[in-house]
Short mmCIF file of C-alpha atoms in Angstrom, two decimals:
data_model
loop_
_atom_site.label_atom_id
_atom_site.label_comp_id
_atom_site.label_asym_id
_atom_site.label_seq_id
_atom_site.Cartn_x
_atom_site.Cartn_y
_atom_site.Cartn_z
CA LYS A 10 -19.01 -22.39 15.04
CA ASP A 11 -16.89 -22.48 11.89
CA ILE A 12 -17.69 -18.87 11.03
CA GLU A 13 -15.46 -16.05 12.21
CA PHE A 14 -16.17 -12.33 12.00
CA ILE A 15 -13.03 -10.24 11.47
CA ARG A 16 -12.89 -6.46 11.23
CA SER A 17 -9.48 -5.02 10.42
CA TYR A 18 -8.46 -1.38 10.55
CA TYR A 19 -5.79 -0.15 8.16
CA TYR A 20 -3.93 3.10 7.67
CA ASN A 21 -1.46 3.61 4.86
CA LYS A 22 -1.59 -0.12 3.94
CA LEU A 23 -0.63 -1.11 7.50
CA GLU A 24 -3.03 -3.05 9.70
CA TYR A 25 -3.01 -1.46 13.12
CA THR A 26 -5.99 -3.11 14.87
CA ARG A 27 -8.14 -6.20 14.33
CA PHE A 28 -11.28 -7.53 15.98
CA SER A 29 -11.80 -11.27 15.73
CA SER A 30 -14.93 -12.99 17.00
CA SER A 31 -12.91 -16.09 17.92
CA VAL A 32 -10.67 -14.00 20.21
CA GLY A 33 -13.56 -11.80 21.37
CA LYS A 34 -11.60 -8.58 21.59
CA HIS A 35 -9.49 -6.13 19.60
CA VAL A 36 -5.80 -6.79 19.11
CA GLY A 37 -3.36 -4.00 18.27
CA PHE A 38 -0.38 -4.46 15.99
CA THR A 39 1.21 -1.02 16.19
CA GLU A 40 1.67 1.42 19.07
CA TYR A 41 -1.35 3.39 17.89
CA GLY A 42 -3.33 0.18 17.37
CA VAL A 43 -2.56 -1.10 20.87
CA LYS A 44 -3.88 2.15 22.37
CA ASN A 45 -7.06 1.92 20.28
CA ALA A 46 -7.52 -1.75 21.16
CA GLU A 47 -7.20 -1.02 24.88
CA TYR A 48 -9.75 1.79 24.63
CA TRP A 49 -12.24 -0.31 22.64
CA ASN A 50 -11.78 -3.39 24.85
CA ASN A 51 -12.51 -1.32 27.97
CA ASN A 52 -15.85 -0.16 26.51
CA PRO A 53 -18.28 -3.03 27.29
CA SER A 54 -21.11 -1.74 25.11
CA TYR A 55 -18.87 -1.41 22.04
CA LEU A 56 -17.28 -4.80 22.67
CA SER A 57 -20.65 -6.53 22.98
CA ALA A 58 -21.82 -4.81 19.78
CA MET A 59 -18.78 -6.13 17.93
CA LYS A 60 -19.41 -9.64 19.28
CA ALA A 61 -23.01 -9.42 18.05
CA GLN A 62 -21.82 -8.64 14.51
CA LYS A 63 -21.10 -12.33 13.95
CA GLU A 64 -24.72 -13.23 14.49
CA GLY A 65 -26.12 -10.11 12.88
CA TYR A 66 -24.03 -10.19 9.71
CA CYS A 67 -22.36 -13.55 9.20
CA LEU A 68 -25.01 -16.00 10.30
CA ASN A 69 -27.79 -14.18 8.43
CA ASN A 70 -25.87 -14.14 5.14
CA ILE A 71 -24.04 -17.48 5.18
CA GLN A 72 -26.80 -19.39 3.38
CA ILE A 73 -26.93 -16.77 0.60
CA LYS A 74 -23.16 -16.97 0.07
CA TYR A 75 -23.19 -20.76 0.21
CA ASP A 76 -25.99 -21.06 -2.37
CA ASN A 77 -24.21 -18.66 -4.73
CA ALA A 78 -20.97 -20.62 -4.48
CA LEU A 79 -22.66 -23.81 -5.63
#
């Protein structure tokens, strides 16, 4: 529960959209990012795939990262 998957999208050093597993959807920060976030959030298959990234990527690799940090 303490792990969060975040995928940020940048263009020209400006973050325009971010997906956060704690929010469960994309959030847009620019006009272009808001349009992309609305499109991605209205696609249930893409949204469920992004939600599954936490389990597929983070939870499988957390023990490896933790052991390396010690």
